[in-house]
Amino acid sequence: SDGNYIHIFLDDKQHLVRVKLSNFISQLPETNFVQTHQRYAVNMSKIDIVGNGFLVVRKEEIPVSKRYKMTIENLVKNQG
């Protein structure tokens, strides 16, 4: 996200939308999406790799901050 703008990446396109990330995330299903960092949120089904302090989604490294690390670890553990 860039301030009040977020970049939404879909399978075949991307969108730039003027909305706060926290407001956007609050409208998404909690079981599918998780915030990983102050500036990032991901669809759990798109995560390829869970690393130490990062995720990989479609060959892109997404940071995981200390604030969200335990949440990510618990969600991943509970999914499989």
Coordinates of N, CA and C in Angstrom, one line a residue:
S1 N 0.8 -1.2 0.0 CA 0.0 0.0 0.0 C 0.9 1.2 0.0
D2 N 0.4 2.3 -0.6 CA 1.1 3.6 -0.6 C 0.2 4.6 0.1
G3 N 0.3 4.8 1.4 CA -0.6 5.7 2.1 C -2.0 5.2 2.0
N4 N -2.9 5.9 1.3 CA -4.3 5.6 1.2 C -4.6 4.8 -0.1
Y5 N -3.6 4.4 -0.8 CA -3.7 3.7 -2.1 C -3.2 2.2 -1.9
I6 N -3.9 1.3 -2.4 CA -3.4 -0.1 -2.3 C -3.3 -0.7 -3.8
H7 N -2.4 -1.6 -3.9 CA -2.3 -2.3 -5.2 C -2.9 -3.6 -5.0
I8 N -3.8 -4.0 -5.8 CA -4.5 -5.3 -5.7 C -4.0 -6.1 -6.9
F9 N -3.4 -7.3 -6.6 CA -2.8 -8.1 -7.7 C -3.8 -9.3 -7.8
L10 N -4.3 -9.5 -9.0 CA -5.2 -10.6 -9.4 C -4.4 -11.5 -10.3
D11 N -5.0 -12.7 -10.7 CA -4.3 -13.6 -11.6 C -3.8 -13.0 -12.9
D12 N -4.6 -12.1 -13.5 CA -4.3 -11.6 -14.8 C -4.2 -10.1 -14.9
K13 N -4.4 -9.4 -13.8 CA -4.3 -7.9 -13.8 C -4.1 -7.4 -12.4
Q14 N -3.9 -6.1 -12.4 CA -3.7 -5.4 -11.1 C -4.5 -4.1 -11.1
H15 N -4.9 -3.7 -9.9 CA -5.7 -2.5 -9.7 C -5.0 -1.6 -8.7
L16 N -5.1 -0.3 -8.9 CA -4.7 0.7 -7.9 C -6.0 1.3 -7.3
V17 N -6.2 1.2 -6.0 CA -7.5 1.6 -5.4 C -7.2 2.5 -4.3
R18 N -8.0 3.6 -4.2 CA -7.8 4.6 -3.1 C -8.6 4.1 -1.9
V19 N -8.0 3.5 -0.9 CA -8.6 3.0 0.3 C -7.5 2.6 1.3
K20 N -7.7 2.8 2.5 CA -6.7 2.3 3.5 C -6.7 0.8 3.6
L21 N -5.5 0.3 3.7 CA -5.3 -1.2 3.7 C -6.2 -1.8 4.8
S22 N -6.2 -1.2 6.0 CA -7.0 -1.7 7.1 C -8.5 -1.8 6.8
N23 N -9.0 -0.8 6.1 CA -10.4 -0.7 5.7 C -10.7 -1.8 4.7
F24 N -9.8 -2.0 3.8 CA -10.0 -3.0 2.7 C -9.9 -4.4 3.3
I25 N -9.0 -4.7 4.2 CA -8.9 -6.0 4.8 C -10.1 -6.3 5.6
S26 N -10.7 -5.3 6.3 CA -11.8 -5.6 7.1 C -13.0 -6.0 6.3
Q27 N -13.0 -5.8 5.0 CA -14.1 -6.3 4.1 C -13.9 -7.6 3.5
L28 N -12.7 -8.2 3.7 CA -12.3 -9.5 3.2 C -12.6 -10.6 4.1
P29 N -12.9 -11.8 3.6 CA -13.1 -13.0 4.5 C -11.9 -13.3 5.3
E30 N -12.0 -13.3 6.6 CA -10.9 -13.6 7.5 C -10.2 -14.9 7.3
T31 N -11.0 -15.9 6.8 CA -10.4 -17.2 6.6 C -9.5 -17.3 5.4
N32 N -9.6 -16.3 4.5 CA -8.9 -16.4 3.3 C -7.7 -15.4 3.2
F33 N -7.8 -14.3 3.9 CA -6.8 -13.2 3.8 C -6.2 -12.9 5.1
V34 N -4.9 -12.6 5.1 CA -4.2 -12.2 6.3 C -3.2 -11.1 6.0
Q35 N -3.2 -10.2 7.0 CA -2.2 -9.1 6.9 C -0.8 -9.7 7.4
T36 N 0.2 -9.4 6.6 CA 1.5 -9.9 6.9 C 2.5 -8.8 7.4
H37 N 2.1 -7.6 7.1 CA 3.0 -6.4 7.3 C 2.1 -5.2 7.3
Q38 N 2.7 -4.1 7.8 CA 1.9 -2.8 7.7 C 1.4 -2.5 6.3
R39 N 2.2 -2.9 5.3 CA 1.8 -2.6 4.0 C 1.4 -3.7 3.1
Y40 N 1.2 -4.9 3.7 CA 0.9 -6.1 2.9 C -0.2 -7.0 3.5
A41 N -1.0 -7.6 2.6 CA -1.9 -8.6 3.0 C -2.0 -9.6 1.8
V42 N -2.2 -10.9 2.2 CA -2.2 -11.9 1.1 C -3.4 -12.8 1.3
N43 N -3.7 -13.5 0.1 CA -4.7 -14.5 0.1 C -4.0 -15.8 0.5
M44 N -4.4 -16.4 1.6 CA -3.7 -17.6 2.1 C -3.6 -18.7 1.1
S45 N -4.5 -18.9 0.2 CA -4.4 -19.9 -0.8 C -3.4 -19.7 -1.8
K46 N -2.8 -18.5 -1.9 CA -1.8 -18.2 -2.9 C -0.4 -18.3 -2.4
I47 N -0.2 -18.6 -1.1 CA 1.1 -18.7 -0.5 C 1.8 -20.0 -0.9
D48 N 3.0 -19.8 -1.5 CA 3.8 -21.0 -2.0 C 4.8 -21.4 -0.9
I49 N 5.4 -20.5 -0.3 CA 6.5 -20.8 0.7 C 6.3 -19.9 1.9
V50 N 6.5 -20.4 3.1 CA 6.5 -19.7 4.3 C 8.0 -19.7 4.8
G51 N 8.6 -18.6 4.9 CA 10.0 -18.5 5.3 C 10.1 -17.8 6.6
N52 N 11.3 -17.6 7.1 CA 11.6 -16.8 8.3 C 11.5 -15.3 8.1
G53 N 10.4 -14.7 8.3 CA 10.2 -13.3 8.1 C 9.7 -12.9 6.7
F54 N 9.3 -14.0 5.9 CA 8.7 -13.7 4.6 C 7.8 -14.8 4.1
L55 N 7.0 -14.5 3.1 CA 6.2 -15.5 2.4 C 6.6 -15.3 0.9
V56 N 6.4 -16.4 0.2 CA 6.5 -16.3 -1.3 C 5.1 -16.5 -1.9
V57 N 4.7 -15.6 -2.7 CA 3.4 -15.7 -3.4 C 3.8 -15.4 -4.9
R58 N 3.6 -16.5 -5.7 CA 3.9 -16.4 -7.1 C 5.3 -15.8 -7.4
K59 N 6.3 -16.3 -6.8 CA 7.7 -15.9 -7.0 C 8.0 -14.5 -6.5
E60 N 7.1 -13.9 -5.8 CA 7.3 -12.6 -5.2 C 7.5 -12.8 -3.7
E61 N 8.5 -12.2 -3.1 CA 8.7 -12.3 -1.7 C 7.9 -11.2 -1.0
I62 N 7.1 -11.6 0.0 CA 6.3 -10.7 0.8 C 6.8 -10.7 2.2
P63 N 7.1 -9.5 2.8 CA 7.6 -9.5 4.1 C 6.5 -9.8 5.2
V64 N 7.0 -10.5 6.2 CA 6.2 -10.7 7.4 C 6.8 -10.0 8.6
S65 N 6.1 -9.1 9.2 CA 6.7 -8.3 10.3 C 6.6 -9.1 11.6
K66 N 7.3 -8.8 12.6 CA 7.2 -9.4 13.9 C 5.8 -9.4 14.4
R67 N 5.2 -8.3 14.2 CA 3.8 -8.0 14.7 C 2.8 -9.1 14.2
Y68 N 3.0 -9.6 12.9 CA 2.1 -10.5 12.4 C 2.6 -12.0 12.3
K69 N 3.8 -12.2 12.7 CA 4.5 -13.5 12.5 C 3.7 -14.6 13.2
M70 N 3.3 -14.5 14.5 CA 2.6 -15.5 15.2 C 1.2 -15.8 14.5
T71 N 0.6 -14.8 14.1 CA -0.7 -15.0 13.4 C -0.6 -15.8 12.2
I72 N 0.5 -15.5 11.4 CA 0.7 -16.2 10.1 C 1.1 -17.7 10.5
E73 N 1.9 -17.9 11.4 CA 2.3 -19.3 11.8 C 1.2 -20.1 12.3
N74 N 0.3 -19.5 13.0 CA -0.9 -20.2 13.5 C -1.9 -20.5 12.4
L75 N -2.1 -19.6 11.5 CA -3.0 -19.9 10.4 C -2.5 -20.9 9.4
V76 N -1.2 -20.9 9.2 CA -0.6 -21.9 8.3 C -0.6 -23.3 9.0
K77 N -0.4 -23.3 10.3 CA -0.4 -24.6 11.0 C -1.8 -25.2 11.0
N78 N -2.8 -24.3 11.1 CA -4.2 -24.8 11.2 C -4.8 -25.2 9.8
Q79 N -4.1 -24.7 8.7 CA -4.6 -25.1 7.4 C -4.1 -26.4 6.9
G80 N -3.1 -26.9 7.5 CA -2.6 -28.2 7.0 C -1.5 -28.7 7.7

